[in-house]
Amino acid sequence: MKIGGFQEISLLDYPGKISSIVFTVTCNLRCPFCYVPQLVLPSKIKKLKLIPQKQILSYLVMNKELIDAVVVTGGEPTLQPDLYFFVKEVKSEGFLVALETNGTHPEILKHLIKNKLVDYVEMDVKTRLDFNKYNQVVGGKLTMPLFQKIKESIHTLLNSPINYEFRTTLMKEFHSKEDIIEVCKSLKGTRNYYLQNVKTEYETLAAKTFTPFTEKEIKEIMTQCKRFINSVNRRTI
Ligand code: SF4
C-alpha cells in the first residue's frame, strides 16, 4: 500500500482499544474541509516520503503486547489495490482492524466483511443523500455511479453484523439543521451515528476555515435526530 503517515499509538481512534493508525495516500473526493490535503492532492503527495509497509508491520509485531488494533484511514484506503493483503497480514498477527472510508467502494467493503478482515468500519456520510448537495460537500467529484456506491455502502453497513459507525462533519457553509435530520432519516436503524463539528485549527484542502455549529444547535439537531436513530452522539475530538 502507499502509506503517507503512521501514528504509533492512539487511544481515541478505535473504540475502547489502543490502536495504531495507518494513513494511505490518494482520494477520489475533494472535500473542501478535508484536514489531510497532504494525503489527497497529488502535488502534495509527491513531496511525502512514503513509509514502507514492512516497517509498519514490524513495528506492530514488536509492539503486540501494547497495541490491540490497527486503524486504516487516508486519503481513501479502498483505493489501494493491496488493501486486502495488508489487512489480511495485520489480522493474521492477531490485531483488530478498523477501516475509515468515504463509502465509494462497497464491493471492497463487502469483500472485507465477508472474509472477516475488518472488525469496525467508520463511514463518513457527508450530508443528506441528495446528489447536488452531496456533490458540493465532496468538492464536485461526485458522479451518479459514485453516489449509488455511497448509498450501497450505507445499505451494506446497516445490514452488516460487524460494528460500524456513520459520522458527519458539521459546518455551516454546507449544512442546515434540516440536512442533518435528513441524514438521520436515511440512517434509520443504525447502531451508531456521530456528529462532529468542523475543526478550525487545521489546514484544509480549500485552504480556508469553515464555520462550526454552536453547541446549542448541535443539541437541537441531536434531539430531532433521536426521533429516527437511538444512538446519536456528539464527538468532540
Ligand atoms: S475528507 Fe474527503 S477528500 Fe479528505 S480524505 Fe476524506 S473523502 Fe477524501
PDB file of C-alpha atoms and ligand atoms in Angstrom:
ATOM      1  CA  MET A   1       0.000   0.000   0.000  1.00  0.00           C
ATOM      2  CA  LYS A   2       1.070   3.591  -0.450  1.00  0.00           C
ATOM      3  CA  ILE A   3       1.325   4.841   3.106  1.00  0.00           C
ATOM      4  CA  GLY A   4       1.886   8.526   3.762  1.00  0.00           C
ATOM      5  CA  GLY A   5       1.675   8.543   7.544  1.00  0.00           C
ATOM      6  CA  PHE A   6       1.757   6.336  10.612  1.00  0.00           C
ATOM      7  CA  GLN A   7       0.707   7.118  14.163  1.00  0.00           C
ATOM      8  CA  GLU A   8       2.155   4.576  16.545  1.00  0.00           C
ATOM      9  CA  ILE A   9      -0.334   4.992  19.383  1.00  0.00           C
ATOM     10  CA  SER A  10      -3.861   6.340  19.652  1.00  0.00           C
ATOM     11  CA  LEU A  11      -6.330   5.968  22.497  1.00  0.00           C
ATOM     12  CA  LEU A  12      -9.141   7.592  20.555  1.00  0.00           C
ATOM     13  CA  ASP A  13      -9.452   6.036  17.121  1.00  0.00           C
ATOM     14  CA  TYR A  14     -10.709   2.517  17.859  1.00  0.00           C
ATOM     15  CA  PRO A  15     -13.499   2.451  20.447  1.00  0.00           C
ATOM     16  CA  GLY A  16     -12.149   1.165  23.754  1.00  0.00           C
ATOM     17  CA  LYS A  17      -8.832  -0.060  22.306  1.00  0.00           C
ATOM     18  CA  ILE A  18      -5.261   1.077  21.911  1.00  0.00           C
ATOM     19  CA  SER A  19      -4.582   1.414  18.212  1.00  0.00           C
ATOM     20  CA  SER A  20      -2.008   2.388  15.625  1.00  0.00           C
ATOM     21  CA  ILE A  21      -3.147   4.426  12.631  1.00  0.00           C
ATOM     22  CA  VAL A  22      -2.064   3.886   9.046  1.00  0.00           C
ATOM     23  CA  PHE A  23      -2.696   6.784   6.658  1.00  0.00           C
ATOM     24  CA  THR A  24      -2.879   5.796   2.987  1.00  0.00           C
ATOM     25  CA  VAL A  25      -2.456   8.323   0.192  1.00  0.00           C
ATOM     26  CA  THR A  26      -4.824   9.428  -2.573  1.00  0.00           C
ATOM     27  CA  CYS A  27      -8.550  10.060  -2.526  1.00  0.00           C
ATOM     28  CA  ASN A  28     -11.226  10.156  -5.199  1.00  0.00           C
ATOM     29  CA  LEU A  29     -13.092  13.018  -3.493  1.00  0.00           C
ATOM     30  CA  ARG A  30     -12.049  16.595  -2.769  1.00  0.00           C
ATOM     31  CA  CYS A  31     -13.987  17.689   0.317  1.00  0.00           C
ATOM     32  CA  PRO A  32     -13.037  21.357   0.808  1.00  0.00           C
ATOM     33  CA  PHE A  33     -12.856  20.925   4.602  1.00  0.00           C
ATOM     34  CA  CYS A  34     -10.529  17.883   4.370  1.00  0.00           C
ATOM     35  CA  TYR A  35      -7.798  18.088   7.042  1.00  0.00           C
ATOM     36  CA  VAL A  36      -5.302  15.911   5.208  1.00  0.00           C
ATOM     37  CA  PRO A  37      -4.582  17.654   1.892  1.00  0.00           C
ATOM     38  CA  GLN A  38      -1.061  16.174   2.021  1.00  0.00           C
ATOM     39  CA  LEU A  39      -2.629  12.726   1.587  1.00  0.00           C
ATOM     40  CA  VAL A  40      -5.104  13.787  -1.089  1.00  0.00           C
ATOM     41  CA  LEU A  41      -3.598  16.299  -3.521  1.00  0.00           C
ATOM     42  CA  PRO A  42      -1.109  14.763  -5.990  1.00  0.00           C
ATOM     43  CA  SER A  43       1.133  17.859  -5.821  1.00  0.00           C
ATOM     44  CA  LYS A  44       1.457  17.395  -2.043  1.00  0.00           C
ATOM     45  CA  ILE A  45       1.653  13.594  -2.119  1.00  0.00           C
ATOM     46  CA  LYS A  46       4.716  13.921  -4.377  1.00  0.00           C
ATOM     47  CA  LYS A  47       6.538  15.655  -1.545  1.00  0.00           C
ATOM     48  CA  LEU A  48       5.752  12.952   1.013  1.00  0.00           C
ATOM     49  CA  LYS A  49       8.223  10.290   1.970  1.00  0.00           C
ATOM     50  CA  LEU A  50       6.155   7.119   1.786  1.00  0.00           C
ATOM     51  CA  ILE A  51       6.544   4.664   4.641  1.00  0.00           C
ATOM     52  CA  PRO A  52       7.343   1.068   3.690  1.00  0.00           C
ATOM     53  CA  GLN A  53       4.599  -1.347   4.678  1.00  0.00           C
ATOM     54  CA  LYS A  54       7.216  -3.731   6.081  1.00  0.00           C
ATOM     55  CA  GLN A  55       8.393  -1.099   8.535  1.00  0.00           C
ATOM     56  CA  ILE A  56       4.866  -0.699   9.887  1.00  0.00           C
ATOM     57  CA  LEU A  57       4.251  -4.423  10.121  1.00  0.00           C
ATOM     58  CA  SER A  58       7.468  -4.977  12.046  1.00  0.00           C
ATOM     59  CA  TYR A  59       6.591  -2.135  14.446  1.00  0.00           C
ATOM     60  CA  LEU A  60       3.179  -3.739  15.026  1.00  0.00           C
ATOM     61  CA  VAL A  61       4.620  -7.178  15.617  1.00  0.00           C
ATOM     62  CA  MET A  62       7.229  -5.793  18.019  1.00  0.00           C
ATOM     63  CA  ASN A  63       4.534  -3.952  19.974  1.00  0.00           C
ATOM     64  CA  LYS A  64       1.854  -6.624  20.013  1.00  0.00           C
ATOM     65  CA  GLU A  65       1.632  -6.534  23.791  1.00  0.00           C
ATOM     66  CA  LEU A  66       0.663  -2.884  23.731  1.00  0.00           C
ATOM     67  CA  ILE A  67      -1.455  -2.447  20.600  1.00  0.00           C
ATOM     68  CA  ASP A  68      -4.881  -4.025  20.153  1.00  0.00           C
ATOM     69  CA  ALA A  69      -5.986  -2.618  16.836  1.00  0.00           C
ATOM     70  CA  VAL A  70      -4.904  -1.022  13.569  1.00  0.00           C
ATOM     71  CA  VAL A  71      -6.983   1.744  12.027  1.00  0.00           C
ATOM     72  CA  VAL A  72      -6.564   2.122   8.266  1.00  0.00           C
ATOM     73  CA  THR A  73      -7.534   5.567   7.058  1.00  0.00           C
ATOM     74  CA  GLY A  74      -6.461   8.038   4.404  1.00  0.00           C
ATOM     75  CA  GLY A  75      -6.978   9.511   1.912  1.00  0.00           C
ATOM     76  CA  GLU A  76      -9.318   6.749   0.897  1.00  0.00           C
ATOM     77  CA  PRO A  77      -7.924   3.321   1.793  1.00  0.00           C
ATOM     78  CA  THR A  78     -10.236   1.371  -0.525  1.00  0.00           C
ATOM     79  CA  LEU A  79      -8.335   2.859  -3.486  1.00  0.00           C
ATOM     80  CA  GLN A  80      -5.259   0.835  -2.512  1.00  0.00           C
ATOM     81  CA  PRO A  81      -5.145  -2.277  -4.706  1.00  0.00           C
ATOM     82  CA  ASP A  82      -3.381  -4.283  -1.994  1.00  0.00           C
ATOM     83  CA  LEU A  83      -5.544  -3.197   0.956  1.00  0.00           C
ATOM     84  CA  TYR A  84      -6.926  -6.721   1.189  1.00  0.00           C
ATOM     85  CA  PHE A  85      -3.459  -8.279   1.560  1.00  0.00           C
ATOM     86  CA  PHE A  86      -2.327  -5.670   4.067  1.00  0.00           C
ATOM     87  CA  VAL A  87      -5.292  -6.164   6.387  1.00  0.00           C
ATOM     88  CA  LYS A  88      -5.022  -9.928   5.979  1.00  0.00           C
ATOM     89  CA  GLU A  89      -1.448  -9.768   7.235  1.00  0.00           C
ATOM     90  CA  VAL A  90      -2.422  -7.455  10.100  1.00  0.00           C
ATOM     91  CA  LYS A  91      -5.286  -9.758  11.096  1.00  0.00           C
ATOM     92  CA  SER A  92      -3.035 -12.811  10.923  1.00  0.00           C
ATOM     93  CA  GLU A  93      -0.892 -11.188  13.617  1.00  0.00           C
ATOM     94  CA  GLY A  94      -3.956 -11.029  15.849  1.00  0.00           C
ATOM     95  CA  PHE A  95      -4.859  -7.322  15.646  1.00  0.00           C
ATOM     96  CA  LEU A  96      -8.326  -5.915  15.314  1.00  0.00           C
ATOM     97  CA  VAL A  97      -8.763  -3.849  12.141  1.00  0.00           C
ATOM     98  CA  ALA A  98     -10.809  -0.689  11.641  1.00  0.00           C
ATOM     99  CA  LEU A  99     -11.392   0.912   8.274  1.00  0.00           C
ATOM    100  CA  GLU A 100     -12.300   4.557   7.722  1.00  0.00           C
ATOM    101  CA  THR A 101     -13.930   5.111   4.354  1.00  0.00           C
ATOM    102  CA  ASN A 102     -15.918   7.556   2.279  1.00  0.00           C
ATOM    103  CA  GLY A 103     -18.051   4.636   1.091  1.00  0.00           C
ATOM    104  CA  THR A 104     -17.245   4.821  -2.618  1.00  0.00           C
ATOM    105  CA  HIS A 105     -16.169   1.163  -2.853  1.00  0.00           C
ATOM    106  CA  PRO A 106     -18.945  -1.004  -1.418  1.00  0.00           C
ATOM    107  CA  GLU A 107     -17.606  -4.078  -3.228  1.00  0.00           C
ATOM    108  CA  ILE A 108     -14.360  -3.853  -1.246  1.00  0.00           C
ATOM    109  CA  LEU A 109     -16.251  -3.233   1.972  1.00  0.00           C
ATOM    110  CA  LYS A 110     -18.397  -6.327   1.363  1.00  0.00           C
ATOM    111  CA  HIS A 111     -15.357  -8.426   0.497  1.00  0.00           C
ATOM    112  CA  LEU A 112     -13.544  -7.416   3.688  1.00  0.00           C
ATOM    113  CA  ILE A 113     -16.623  -8.032   5.834  1.00  0.00           C
ATOM    114  CA  LYS A 114     -17.332 -11.381   4.199  1.00  0.00           C
ATOM    115  CA  ASN A 115     -13.755 -12.536   4.787  1.00  0.00           C
ATOM    116  CA  LYS A 116     -13.755 -11.263   8.382  1.00  0.00           C
ATOM    117  CA  LEU A 117     -10.850  -8.951   7.661  1.00  0.00           C
ATOM    118  CA  VAL A 118     -12.384  -5.881   9.236  1.00  0.00           C
ATOM    119  CA  ASP A 119     -13.840  -5.513  12.734  1.00  0.00           C
ATOM    120  CA  TYR A 120     -15.018  -1.927  12.708  1.00  0.00           C
ATOM    121  CA  VAL A 121     -15.962   0.454   9.894  1.00  0.00           C
ATOM    122  CA  GLU A 122     -16.252   4.217  10.202  1.00  0.00           C
ATOM    123  CA  MET A 123     -18.028   5.748   7.242  1.00  0.00           C
ATOM    124  CA  ASP A 124     -18.469   9.431   6.509  1.00  0.00           C
ATOM    125  CA  VAL A 125     -21.921  10.458   5.397  1.00  0.00           C
ATOM    126  CA  LYS A 126     -21.117  13.941   4.198  1.00  0.00           C
ATOM    127  CA  THR A 127     -24.644  15.310   4.030  1.00  0.00           C
ATOM    128  CA  ARG A 128     -28.207  14.383   3.098  1.00  0.00           C
ATOM    129  CA  LEU A 129     -28.462  11.920   0.230  1.00  0.00           C
ATOM    130  CA  ASP A 130     -29.274  14.489  -2.420  1.00  0.00           C
ATOM    131  CA  PHE A 131     -26.911  14.377  -5.395  1.00  0.00           C
ATOM    132  CA  ASN A 132     -26.336  18.122  -5.742  1.00  0.00           C
ATOM    133  CA  LYS A 133     -25.880  18.718  -2.024  1.00  0.00           C
ATOM    134  CA  TYR A 134     -23.526  15.764  -1.676  1.00  0.00           C
ATOM    135  CA  ASN A 135     -21.549  16.858  -4.706  1.00  0.00           C
ATOM    136  CA  GLN A 136     -20.918  20.259  -3.140  1.00  0.00           C
ATOM    137  CA  VAL A 137     -19.536  18.729   0.056  1.00  0.00           C
ATOM    138  CA  VAL A 138     -17.173  16.426  -1.855  1.00  0.00           C
ATOM    139  CA  GLY A 139     -15.761  19.210  -3.994  1.00  0.00           C
ATOM    140  CA  GLY A 140     -17.649  18.479  -7.223  1.00  0.00           C
ATOM    141  CA  LYS A 141     -16.192  14.961  -7.605  1.00  0.00           C
ATOM    142  CA  LEU A 142     -19.449  13.048  -7.390  1.00  0.00           C
ATOM    143  CA  THR A 143     -20.837  11.112 -10.343  1.00  0.00           C
ATOM    144  CA  MET A 144     -24.144   9.301 -10.324  1.00  0.00           C
ATOM    145  CA  PRO A 145     -22.440   5.844 -10.213  1.00  0.00           C
ATOM    146  CA  LEU A 146     -20.281   7.017  -7.293  1.00  0.00           C
ATOM    147  CA  PHE A 147     -23.352   8.349  -5.498  1.00  0.00           C
ATOM    148  CA  GLN A 148     -25.070   4.981  -5.941  1.00  0.00           C
ATOM    149  CA  LYS A 149     -21.992   3.295  -4.475  1.00  0.00           C
ATOM    150  CA  ILE A 150     -22.063   5.526  -1.406  1.00  0.00           C
ATOM    151  CA  LYS A 151     -25.717   4.585  -0.892  1.00  0.00           C
ATOM    152  CA  GLU A 152     -24.824   0.926  -1.375  1.00  0.00           C
ATOM    153  CA  SER A 153     -22.121   1.171   1.311  1.00  0.00           C
ATOM    154  CA  ILE A 154     -24.654   2.668   3.721  1.00  0.00           C
ATOM    155  CA  HIS A 155     -27.048  -0.174   2.963  1.00  0.00           C
ATOM    156  CA  THR A 156     -24.248  -2.725   3.391  1.00  0.00           C
ATOM    157  CA  LEU A 157     -23.288  -1.423   6.822  1.00  0.00           C
ATOM    158  CA  LEU A 158     -26.871  -1.065   8.003  1.00  0.00           C
ATOM    159  CA  ASN A 159     -27.345  -4.749   7.245  1.00  0.00           C
ATOM    160  CA  SER A 160     -23.965  -5.891   8.448  1.00  0.00           C
ATOM    161  CA  PRO A 161     -23.197  -7.993  11.516  1.00  0.00           C
ATOM    162  CA  ILE A 162     -19.960  -6.104  12.263  1.00  0.00           C
ATOM    163  CA  ASN A 163     -19.544  -2.993  14.378  1.00  0.00           C
ATOM    164  CA  TYR A 164     -19.668   0.244  12.473  1.00  0.00           C
ATOM    165  CA  GLU A 165     -20.452   3.905  12.789  1.00  0.00           C
ATOM    166  CA  PHE A 166     -21.575   6.666  10.479  1.00  0.00           C
ATOM    167  CA  ARG A 167     -20.473  10.207  11.079  1.00  0.00           C
ATOM    168  CA  THR A 168     -20.958  13.669   9.665  1.00  0.00           C
ATOM    169  CA  THR A 169     -18.654  16.659   9.992  1.00  0.00           C
ATOM    170  CA  LEU A 170     -20.805  19.715  10.527  1.00  0.00           C
ATOM    171  CA  MET A 171     -20.148  23.123   9.006  1.00  0.00           C
ATOM    172  CA  LYS A 172     -22.499  25.962   8.262  1.00  0.00           C
ATOM    173  CA  GLU A 173     -21.208  26.524   4.730  1.00  0.00           C
ATOM    174  CA  PHE A 174     -22.640  23.144   3.697  1.00  0.00           C
ATOM    175  CA  HIS A 175     -25.225  22.060   6.235  1.00  0.00           C
ATOM    176  CA  SER A 176     -28.536  23.238   7.569  1.00  0.00           C
ATOM    177  CA  LYS A 177     -30.175  21.538  10.552  1.00  0.00           C
ATOM    178  CA  GLU A 178     -32.676  20.011   8.137  1.00  0.00           C
ATOM    179  CA  ASP A 179     -29.862  18.432   6.116  1.00  0.00           C
ATOM    180  CA  ILE A 180     -28.633  16.544   9.163  1.00  0.00           C
ATOM    181  CA  ILE A 181     -32.129  15.457  10.130  1.00  0.00           C
ATOM    182  CA  GLU A 182     -32.482  14.086   6.589  1.00  0.00           C
ATOM    183  CA  VAL A 183     -29.203  12.185   7.067  1.00  0.00           C
ATOM    184  CA  CYS A 184     -30.674  10.646  10.221  1.00  0.00           C
ATOM    185  CA  LYS A 185     -33.785   9.557   8.345  1.00  0.00           C
ATOM    186  CA  SER A 186     -31.558   7.797   5.781  1.00  0.00           C
ATOM    187  CA  LEU A 187     -29.608   6.065   8.543  1.00  0.00           C
ATOM    188  CA  LYS A 188     -32.649   4.798  10.414  1.00  0.00           C
ATOM    189  CA  GLY A 189     -31.707   1.580  12.212  1.00  0.00           C
ATOM    190  CA  THR A 190     -28.018   2.420  12.518  1.00  0.00           C
ATOM    191  CA  ARG A 191     -26.278   1.370  15.691  1.00  0.00           C
ATOM    192  CA  ASN A 192     -24.125   4.491  15.927  1.00  0.00           C
ATOM    193  CA  TYR A 193     -24.179   7.931  14.408  1.00  0.00           C
ATOM    194  CA  TYR A 194     -21.710  10.630  15.392  1.00  0.00           C
ATOM    195  CA  LEU A 195     -21.864  14.350  14.788  1.00  0.00           C
ATOM    196  CA  GLN A 196     -18.546  16.148  14.853  1.00  0.00           C
ATOM    197  CA  ASN A 197     -18.023  19.832  14.397  1.00  0.00           C
ATOM    198  CA  VAL A 198     -15.593  21.011  11.725  1.00  0.00           C
ATOM    199  CA  LYS A 199     -12.223  21.889  13.225  1.00  0.00           C
ATOM    200  CA  THR A 200     -10.883  25.332  12.643  1.00  0.00           C
ATOM    201  CA  GLU A 201      -7.261  24.826  13.635  1.00  0.00           C
ATOM    202  CA  TYR A 202      -6.118  22.651  10.708  1.00  0.00           C
ATOM    203  CA  GLU A 203      -5.010  23.407   7.184  1.00  0.00           C
ATOM    204  CA  THR A 204      -7.844  22.358   4.877  1.00  0.00           C
ATOM    205  CA  LEU A 205      -7.889  21.271   1.277  1.00  0.00           C
ATOM    206  CA  ALA A 206      -9.622  24.523   0.304  1.00  0.00           C
ATOM    207  CA  ALA A 207      -7.018  26.490   2.305  1.00  0.00           C
ATOM    208  CA  LYS A 208      -9.692  28.220   4.351  1.00  0.00           C
ATOM    209  CA  THR A 209     -11.609  27.654   7.558  1.00  0.00           C
ATOM    210  CA  PHE A 210     -15.253  26.653   7.892  1.00  0.00           C
ATOM    211  CA  THR A 211     -17.855  27.626  10.442  1.00  0.00           C
ATOM    212  CA  PRO A 212     -18.774  25.152  13.195  1.00  0.00           C
ATOM    213  CA  PHE A 213     -22.264  24.800  14.645  1.00  0.00           C
ATOM    214  CA  THR A 214     -22.888  26.096  18.160  1.00  0.00           C
ATOM    215  CA  GLU A 215     -23.337  23.586  20.981  1.00  0.00           C
ATOM    216  CA  LYS A 216     -26.971  24.665  21.290  1.00  0.00           C
ATOM    217  CA  GLU A 217     -27.590  23.985  17.606  1.00  0.00           C
ATOM    218  CA  ILE A 218     -25.955  20.564  17.829  1.00  0.00           C
ATOM    219  CA  LYS A 219     -28.086  19.664  20.854  1.00  0.00           C
ATOM    220  CA  GLU A 220     -31.216  20.675  18.951  1.00  0.00           C
ATOM    221  CA  ILE A 221     -30.183  18.553  15.973  1.00  0.00           C
ATOM    222  CA  MET A 222     -29.460  15.581  18.230  1.00  0.00           C
ATOM    223  CA  THR A 223     -32.866  15.869  19.854  1.00  0.00           C
ATOM    224  CA  GLN A 224     -34.542  15.871  16.432  1.00  0.00           C
ATOM    225  CA  CYS A 225     -32.363  13.015  15.192  1.00  0.00           C
ATOM    226  CA  LYS A 226     -33.323  10.815  18.137  1.00  0.00           C
ATOM    227  CA  ARG A 227     -36.768  10.524  16.534  1.00  0.00           C
ATOM    228  CA  PHE A 228     -35.061   8.323  13.911  1.00  0.00           C
ATOM    229  CA  ILE A 229     -31.874   6.978  15.483  1.00  0.00           C
ATOM    230  CA  ASN A 230     -31.415   5.771  19.078  1.00  0.00           C
ATOM    231  CA  SER A 231     -27.697   6.295  19.280  1.00  0.00           C
ATOM    232  CA  VAL A 232     -26.789   9.806  18.079  1.00  0.00           C
ATOM    233  CA  ASN A 233     -23.642  11.045  19.747  1.00  0.00           C
ATOM    234  CA  ARG A 234     -21.515  14.115  19.746  1.00  0.00           C
ATOM    235  CA  ARG A 235     -17.827  13.605  19.025  1.00  0.00           C
ATOM    236  CA  THR A 236     -15.587  16.338  20.303  1.00  0.00           C
ATOM    237  CA  ILE A 237     -12.153  15.121  19.201  1.00  0.00           C
TER     238      ILE A 237
HETATM  239  S1  SF4 B   1     -12.305  14.231   3.815  1.00  0.00           S
HETATM  240 FE1  SF4 B   1     -12.914  13.938   1.663  1.00  0.00          FE
HETATM  241  S2  SF4 B   1     -11.084  14.468   0.456  1.00  0.00           S
HETATM  242 FE2  SF4 B   1     -10.379  14.143   2.563  1.00  0.00          FE
HETATM  243  S3  SF4 B   1      -9.772  12.025   2.658  1.00  0.00           S
HETATM  244 FE3  SF4 B   1     -11.906  12.082   3.317  1.00  0.00          FE
HETATM  245  S4  SF4 B   1     -13.127  11.733   1.478  1.00  0.00           S
HETATM  246 FE4  SF4 B   1     -11.034  12.254   0.816  1.00  0.00          FE
END
